[in-house]
Amino acid sequence: MKTHARVVVIGGGVVGCSVLYHLTKLGWSDVMLIERSELTSGSTWHAAGGFHTLNGDTNMAALQGYTIRLYKELEAITGMSCGLHHVGGITLADNEARFEQLKAERAKHRYMGLDTEILGPDEIRKLTDGMVNLEGIIGALYDPLDGHLDPSGTTHAYAKAARMGGAEIVLHNRVLETRPTKEGWEVVTEKGTVTCEHLVNAGGLWAREIGAMAGVYLPLLPMAHQYLVTDDIPEIVDIMKSGREFPHVMDPGGESYLRQEGRGLCIGFYEKPCEPWAVDGTPWTFGHELLNEQFDKIEDSVAFAYRRFPVLERSGVKRVIHGPFTFAPDGNPLIGPVQGLRNYWSACAVMAGFSQGGGMGLALAQWMIHGEVERDPRGFDVSRFGTWTSPGYTVPKVIENYQMRFSVSYPNEERPAARPFRTTPMYQVFDQMNAVWGQQYGLEVVNYHALPGEPRYEEPSFKRSNAWEATRQEVLAVREGVGINEVQNFGKYRVTGPNAREWLDRIMAGTIPKPGRLSLTPMLAHSGKIIGDFTVSCLSETEFQLTASYGAQGWHERWFEQNAMAGCRVENISDARSGFQIAGPNARELLSRVTRSDLGPDAFKFMDVKRMTVGMANCIVQRVSYTADLGYEIFTDHMSVRHLWDTLNAAGKDLGLRPFGMRAMMSLRLDKWFGSWGREFSPDYTPCETGLDRFIRWNKAADWIGKAAATAEKATGPKRKLVSFVVDAKDADVVAWEPIWLDGDVVGFCTSGGFSHWTGKSVAMGFLPADRVQDGLACEIEILGERRPATVHLAPLWDADGARMRG
């Protein structure tokens, strides 16, 4: 075993071997994998081996497609068999909501290049040779790429391909300790110590233990999962004689998946009475072994499966496989650089290893070598859980995710496990005002306030929900009087020091304002793609406040750390500084009643920022609002928030002051076509594509990050442009990812949408080819399988000249 490598990967499951292979594929050959036992020990060896592309996150779905296509490449490179069976996959829908979900997924696939289709009962019957009881089945989604493989053969193919690229694999060598060094890491093992620049934790069942060696808590938990393999089934034998294979069938209503295994069938379950495993840590002695059979756990699921697949009831059980595999709280992988540690990388919680392992290996290798990922990684980025998670949070969320793995996933759904957890000083106040709560980055956030007599629960739906009227009234309260909304759910950073301006000028592409002013600016990656959408407020030449998305804190903090500069300190004050925004025609009058500061249009202009006393609280007040109305953002320290509320609430009673939530906020911002982080602005897009280029200061002297790439795109022009639409919708509005049709072809997709309660229109935002953008252009947007007429509408729907917002 050599004593130095550029990269050490800990863990020899399918994910670790994929990372190792992709590092060599992208040009790094001085790489090593260390495995405590044999390759595939842990979860990989007993996996069911199914693979599919279906995933609600479009980037995850694309990377799953990459994974599946990669297997033939591995076979060609290594001469080894992955045991591929591309039998096609059928996902059944036994209710209208599930069928709507499948139609929405099919719509996404249109512009992703995935050749899926919606099936009716007769087509399902034909593809399954009548072996599925179609009672209650409305339809299904069919994907020809779905299938299954040999888990061991595939993992060893990754390993061989990596060895062919120069990698070293050391087996039977447990890692005992990891120590940070100035240059990277020391990895202490049973066979000696290896120094490396980069350390990858692909520890699988032992990822928590490996992370703890470096002082890292990774929010994941193993769950005990059980599947059965039957004896030979005559109907399967007859299918094989005809030269075919039985397709992979997912029955979400029965919490099961089923596929052919040899001359019989394999069926696995995501049962409600599930079992978390090794909650307090995985024993180092566990390895190539299974858990005891627990038929009682899956008794109800098996009974349902017998009704759905009657052939099972006539078949004997050849063997039961019951073993653990790991989940993150939301079921997605934990991939990427770990905040606070230099060159420490996570490659954990890849629950669907044979659907996602190849894509996750590619993404991590790109990240390590190129500094960023080709596709927006936020759905699987380890930073999405920040540093606020704990085992007390992770366990109930993982259990919930396992139990709801096959449940319908709605765009407005708020799942209840491990909530409330993180709350603000206003939680009880708003809770007593019938708040219906959402969650963002662990924080409870008001979605809307239920009207008297209405349930404090938003019904999950793909269509307009029971939040409609309450949201409408909150929108009208802002536009006609004054609304108030807590600003806790902004990420906030205090930037100080003699080099604060210099650092900001380098890390932000836009103007860094003068004292007393604020500016809007994108933050770019070196590739020129958007990794942040910020408000920069200059309080003095040596003190600035940054505000951005609350949910992107981990992502942004990590970037700030990676681009740190001497003489500049960046402090995350997201949970230390809070307050309210007030917006509407009466906003100035309200604020003037509680402060002695001059708020006149000439004294406190649009985009000004000032320190002032509001009531008894020392505040930072900004003359700006995301509602596109006359508004102010008022920030104070956490201890003064309740006083600030009492002061504003008492002063605003006769002005129509009314709290509003995020549902109203998202409706209000669409009136002005204001983009949203994670929707219109993300690492998949560039400033020139999205219109954020108008906030770039192209001629500033600083060599800001992403300048070369952004300047090059500006010179050539983007191939697509973000535009806005008015949609002739029925009872469902655009959410995101709906395809845009023009002249009979899919030419783009939506980024977000909703109902503009103030203008009474269903609206959307999305990308069209740049050469087709034209105000008034007629097109169609596919919503839940139906193509609805839409018209490009480039001007704001309201306050087009900005007189209200700037007044």
Coordinates of N, CA and C in Angstrom, one line a residue, residues 343-473:
N343 N -11.0 20.2 1.7 CA -10.9 19.0 0.9 C -11.4 17.8 1.5
Y344 N -12.6 17.9 2.3 CA -13.3 16.8 2.8 C -14.6 16.7 2.0
W345 N -14.8 15.5 1.4 CA -15.9 15.3 0.5 C -16.9 14.2 1.0
S346 N -18.2 14.5 0.9 CA -19.2 13.5 1.2 C -19.7 12.8 0.0
A347 N -19.8 11.5 0.1 CA -20.4 10.7 -1.0 C -21.3 9.6 -0.3
C348 N -22.3 10.1 0.4 CA -23.1 9.2 1.3 C -24.6 9.3 1.0
A349 N -25.3 8.3 1.6 CA -26.8 8.3 1.6 C -27.3 8.2 0.2
V350 N -26.6 7.5 -0.7 CA -27.0 7.2 -2.0 C -27.9 6.0 -2.0
M351 N -29.2 6.2 -1.5 CA -30.1 5.1 -1.2 C -30.3 4.2 -2.5
A352 N -30.5 4.8 -3.6 CA -30.7 4.1 -4.9 C -29.4 4.0 -5.6
G353 N -28.5 3.2 -5.1 CA -27.1 3.2 -5.6 C -27.0 2.8 -7.1
F354 N -27.9 1.9 -7.6 CA -27.7 1.5 -9.0 C -28.6 2.3 -9.9
S355 N -29.4 3.3 -9.4 CA -30.0 4.3 -10.2 C -29.2 5.6 -10.2
Q356 N -28.5 5.8 -9.1 CA -27.8 7.1 -8.9 C -26.3 7.1 -8.8
G357 N -25.8 5.9 -8.5 CA -24.3 5.8 -8.2 C -23.4 6.4 -9.3
G358 N -23.7 6.1 -10.5 CA -22.9 6.6 -11.6 C -22.9 8.2 -11.7
G359 N -24.2 8.7 -11.6 CA -24.3 10.1 -11.7 C -23.7 10.9 -10.5
M360 N -23.8 10.3 -9.3 CA -23.2 10.9 -8.1 C -21.7 10.8 -8.2
G361 N -21.2 9.7 -8.7 CA -19.7 9.6 -8.9 C -19.2 10.7 -9.9
L362 N -19.9 10.9 -11.0 CA -19.6 11.9 -12.0 C -19.6 13.3 -11.4
A363 N -20.7 13.6 -10.7 CA -20.9 14.9 -10.1 C -19.8 15.2 -9.1
L364 N -19.5 14.2 -8.2 CA -18.4 14.5 -7.2 C -17.1 14.7 -7.9
A365 N -16.8 13.9 -8.9 CA -15.5 14.0 -9.6 C -15.4 15.4 -10.3
Q366 N -16.5 15.8 -10.9 CA -16.4 17.1 -11.5 C -16.2 18.2 -10.5
W367 N -16.9 18.1 -9.3 CA -16.7 19.1 -8.2 C -15.3 19.1 -7.8
M368 N -14.7 18.0 -7.6 CA -13.3 17.9 -7.0 C -12.3 18.5 -8.0
I369 N -12.5 18.1 -9.3 CA -11.5 18.5 -10.3 C -11.7 19.9 -10.9
H370 N -13.0 20.2 -11.2 CA -13.3 21.5 -11.8 C -13.8 22.6 -10.9
G371 N -14.1 22.2 -9.7 CA -14.6 23.2 -8.7 C -16.1 23.4 -8.7
E372 N -16.8 22.8 -9.7 CA -18.2 22.9 -9.7 C -18.8 21.7 -10.5
V373 N -20.1 21.6 -10.5 CA -20.8 20.5 -11.2 C -21.5 21.0 -12.4
E374 N -21.5 20.1 -13.4 CA -22.1 20.5 -14.7 C -23.6 20.8 -14.5
R375 N -24.3 20.1 -13.6 CA -25.7 20.3 -13.4 C -25.9 20.9 -12.0
D376 N -26.9 21.6 -11.8 CA -27.3 22.2 -10.5 C -27.3 21.1 -9.4
P377 N -26.4 21.1 -8.4 CA -26.3 20.0 -7.5 C -27.1 20.2 -6.2
R378 N -27.9 21.2 -6.1 CA -28.5 21.5 -4.8 C -29.4 20.5 -4.3
G379 N -30.0 19.7 -5.2 CA -30.9 18.6 -4.7 C -30.2 17.5 -4.0
F380 N -28.9 17.3 -4.2 CA -28.1 16.3 -3.6 C -26.9 16.9 -2.8
D381 N -26.8 18.2 -2.8 CA -25.7 18.8 -2.1 C -25.7 18.6 -0.6
V382 N -24.7 18.1 0.0 CA -24.6 17.9 1.5 C -24.9 19.2 2.3
S383 N -24.7 20.3 1.7 CA -24.8 21.6 2.4 C -26.3 21.9 2.6
R384 N -27.2 21.2 2.0 CA -28.6 21.6 2.1 C -29.2 21.4 3.5
F385 N -28.4 20.7 4.4 CA -28.8 20.5 5.7 C -28.0 21.3 6.7
G386 N -27.1 22.1 6.2 CA -26.4 23.0 7.0 C -25.7 22.3 8.2
T387 N -25.6 23.1 9.3 CA -25.1 22.5 10.6 C -26.1 22.4 11.7
W388 N -27.4 22.6 11.3 CA -28.4 22.7 12.4 C -29.1 21.3 12.6
T389 N -28.8 20.3 11.8 CA -29.4 19.0 12.0 C -28.8 18.3 13.1
S390 N -29.5 17.3 13.6 CA -29.1 16.5 14.7 C -29.7 15.1 14.6
P391 N -29.2 14.1 15.3 CA -29.9 12.8 15.2 C -31.3 12.8 15.6
G392 N -31.7 13.7 16.5 CA -33.1 13.9 17.0 C -34.0 14.3 15.8
Y393 N -33.4 15.1 14.9 CA -34.1 15.5 13.7 C -34.1 14.4 12.6
T394 N -32.9 13.9 12.4 CA -32.7 12.9 11.3 C -33.6 11.7 11.4
V395 N -33.7 11.1 12.6 CA -34.4 9.8 12.7 C -35.9 9.9 12.3
P396 N -36.6 10.8 12.9 CA -38.1 10.9 12.5 C -38.2 11.3 11.0
K397 N -37.3 12.2 10.5 CA -37.5 12.6 9.0 C -37.2 11.4 8.1
V398 N -36.2 10.6 8.4 CA -35.8 9.4 7.6 C -37.0 8.4 7.7
I399 N -37.5 8.2 8.9 CA -38.6 7.2 9.0 C -39.8 7.7 8.1
E400 N -40.1 9.0 8.2 CA -41.2 9.6 7.4 C -40.9 9.4 5.9
N401 N -39.7 9.7 5.5 CA -39.4 9.6 4.1 C -39.5 8.1 3.6
Y402 N -39.0 7.2 4.4 CA -39.2 5.8 4.0 C -40.6 5.4 3.9
Q403 N -41.4 5.8 4.9 CA -42.8 5.4 4.8 C -43.6 6.1 3.7
M404 N -43.1 7.2 3.2 CA -43.8 7.9 2.1 C -43.0 7.9 0.8
R405 N -42.1 6.9 0.7 CA -41.3 6.8 -0.5 C -42.1 6.7 -1.8
F406 N -43.3 5.9 -1.6 CA -44.1 5.8 -2.8 C -45.4 6.6 -2.7
S407 N -45.4 7.5 -1.8 CA -46.6 8.4 -1.7 C -46.6 9.5 -2.8
V408 N -47.7 10.0 -3.1 CA -47.8 11.1 -4.1 C -47.1 12.3 -3.5
S409 N -46.2 12.9 -4.3 CA -45.5 14.1 -3.8 C -46.1 15.3 -4.5
Y410 N -46.7 16.2 -3.7 CA -47.4 17.3 -4.1 C -46.5 18.6 -4.1
P411 N -46.7 19.5 -5.0 CA -45.9 20.7 -5.0 C -46.1 21.6 -3.7
N412 N -47.3 21.5 -3.1 CA -47.5 22.4 -1.9 C -47.5 21.6 -0.6
E413 N -47.0 20.4 -0.7 CA -47.1 19.5 0.5 C -46.1 19.9 1.6
E414 N -46.5 19.9 2.8 CA -45.6 20.2 4.0 C -45.7 19.0 4.9
R415 N -44.7 18.1 4.9 CA -44.7 16.9 5.7 C -44.4 17.2 7.2
P416 N -45.0 16.5 8.1 CA -45.0 17.0 9.5 C -43.9 16.5 10.4
A417 N -43.2 15.4 10.1 CA -42.3 14.8 11.0 C -41.2 15.8 11.4
A418 N -40.7 15.7 12.7 CA -39.7 16.6 13.3 C -40.0 18.0 13.2
R419 N -41.3 18.4 13.3 CA -41.7 19.8 13.3 C -42.7 20.0 14.4
P420 N -42.7 21.3 15.0 CA -41.8 22.3 14.7 C -40.4 22.1 15.4
F421 N -39.4 22.5 14.8 CA -38.0 22.4 15.4 C -37.4 23.8 15.6
R422 N -37.1 24.5 14.5 CA -36.5 25.8 14.7 C -37.6 26.9 14.4
T423 N -37.8 27.7 15.4 CA -38.8 28.7 15.4 C -38.3 30.1 15.8
T424 N -39.0 31.1 15.4 CA -38.6 32.5 15.7 C -39.3 33.0 16.9
P425 N -39.0 34.2 17.5 CA -39.8 34.8 18.6 C -41.2 35.0 18.2
M426 N -41.5 35.0 16.9 CA -42.9 35.3 16.5 C -43.8 34.0 16.3
Y427 N -43.2 32.9 16.6 CA -43.9 31.6 16.3 C -45.3 31.6 17.0
Q428 N -45.2 31.8 18.3 CA -46.5 31.7 19.1 C -47.5 32.8 18.7
V429 N -47.0 34.0 18.4 CA -47.9 35.1 18.0 C -48.6 34.7 16.7
F430 N -47.9 34.3 15.7 CA -48.5 33.9 14.4 C -49.3 32.7 14.6
D431 N -48.9 31.7 15.4 CA -49.6 30.5 15.6 C -51.0 30.8 16.1
Q432 N -51.1 31.8 17.0 CA -52.4 32.2 17.6 C -53.2 33.0 16.6
M433 N -52.6 33.4 15.5 CA -53.3 34.1 14.4 C -53.6 33.1 13.2
N434 N -53.8 31.8 13.6 CA -54.2 30.8 12.6 C -53.1 30.6 11.5
A435 N -51.9 30.7 11.8 CA -50.9 30.5 10.8 C -50.8 29.1 10.3
V436 N -50.7 28.9 9.0 CA -50.5 27.6 8.4 C -49.0 27.6 8.0
W437 N -48.3 26.6 8.6 CA -46.8 26.7 8.6 C -46.2 25.9 7.5
G438 N -45.1 26.5 6.9 CA -44.2 25.8 6.0 C -42.9 25.6 6.7
Q439 N -42.0 25.0 6.0 CA -40.6 24.8 6.5 C -39.6 25.1 5.5
Q440 N -38.6 25.8 5.9 CA -37.5 26.1 5.0 C -36.2 26.0 5.8
Y441 N -35.3 25.1 5.4 CA -34.0 24.9 6.0 C -34.2 24.7 7.5
G442 N -35.2 23.9 7.9 CA -35.5 23.6 9.2 C -36.3 24.7 10.0
L443 N -36.6 25.8 9.4 CA -37.2 26.9 10.1 C -38.7 26.9 9.7
E444 N -39.5 27.1 10.8 CA -41.0 27.3 10.5 C -41.3 28.7 9.9
V445 N -41.9 28.7 8.8 CA -42.2 29.9 8.1 C -43.7 29.9 7.8
V446 N -44.4 31.1 7.9 CA -45.8 31.2 7.7 C -46.1 31.1 6.2
N447 N -46.9 30.1 5.7 CA -47.3 30.1 4.4 C -48.5 31.0 4.1
Y448 N -49.5 30.9 5.0 CA -50.6 31.9 5.0 C -51.4 31.7 6.3
H449 N -52.3 32.6 6.6 CA -53.1 32.6 7.8 C -54.5 32.1 7.4
A450 N -54.9 31.0 8.0 CA -56.2 30.4 7.7 C -57.3 31.4 8.1
L451 N -58.4 31.5 7.3 CA -59.5 32.4 7.6 C -60.3 31.8 8.8
P452 N -61.1 32.6 9.5 CA -61.9 32.0 10.6 C -62.8 30.9 10.1
G453 N -62.8 29.8 10.8 CA -63.6 28.6 10.5 C -63.0 27.7 9.5
E454 N -61.8 28.1 8.9 CA -61.1 27.2 8.0 C -60.1 26.3 8.7
P455 N -59.8 25.2 8.1 CA -58.8 24.3 8.8 C -57.4 24.9 8.6
R456 N -56.6 24.7 9.6 CA -55.2 25.2 9.6 C -54.3 24.1 8.9
Y457 N -54.7 23.8 7.7 CA -54.0 22.8 7.0 C -54.3 23.0 5.5
E458 N -53.2 23.1 4.7 CA -53.4 23.2 3.3 C -53.4 21.8 2.6
E459 N -54.5 21.6 2.0 CA -54.7 20.3 1.3 C -53.7 20.1 0.2
P460 N -52.9 19.0 0.3 CA -51.9 18.8 -0.8 C -52.6 18.6 -2.1
S461 N -52.1 19.3 -3.2 CA -52.9 19.2 -4.4 C -52.0 19.6 -5.6
F462 N -52.2 19.1 -6.8 CA -51.6 19.6 -8.0 C -52.4 20.8 -8.6
K463 N -53.5 21.1 -8.0 CA -54.4 22.1 -8.4 C -54.5 23.2 -7.4
R464 N -55.3 24.2 -7.6 CA -55.5 25.3 -6.6 C -56.0 24.7 -5.3
S465 N -55.4 25.1 -4.2 CA -55.8 24.5 -2.9 C -56.7 25.3 -2.1
N466 N -57.0 24.8 -0.9 CA -57.9 25.6 0.0 C -57.2 26.8 0.5
A467 N -56.0 27.1 0.2 CA -55.3 28.3 0.6 C -55.7 29.5 -0.3
W468 N -56.5 29.2 -1.3 CA -56.7 30.2 -2.3 C -57.3 31.5 -1.8
E469 N -58.4 31.4 -1.0 CA -59.1 32.7 -0.6 C -58.3 33.4 0.4
A470 N -57.7 32.7 1.4 CA -56.8 33.4 2.4 C -55.7 34.1 1.7
T471 N -55.0 33.4 0.8 CA -53.9 34.1 0.1 C -54.4 35.3 -0.7
R472 N -55.5 35.2 -1.4 CA -56.1 36.3 -2.1 C -56.3 37.5 -1.2
Q473 N -56.9 37.3 0.0 CA -57.1 38.4 0.9 C -55.8 39.0 1.4

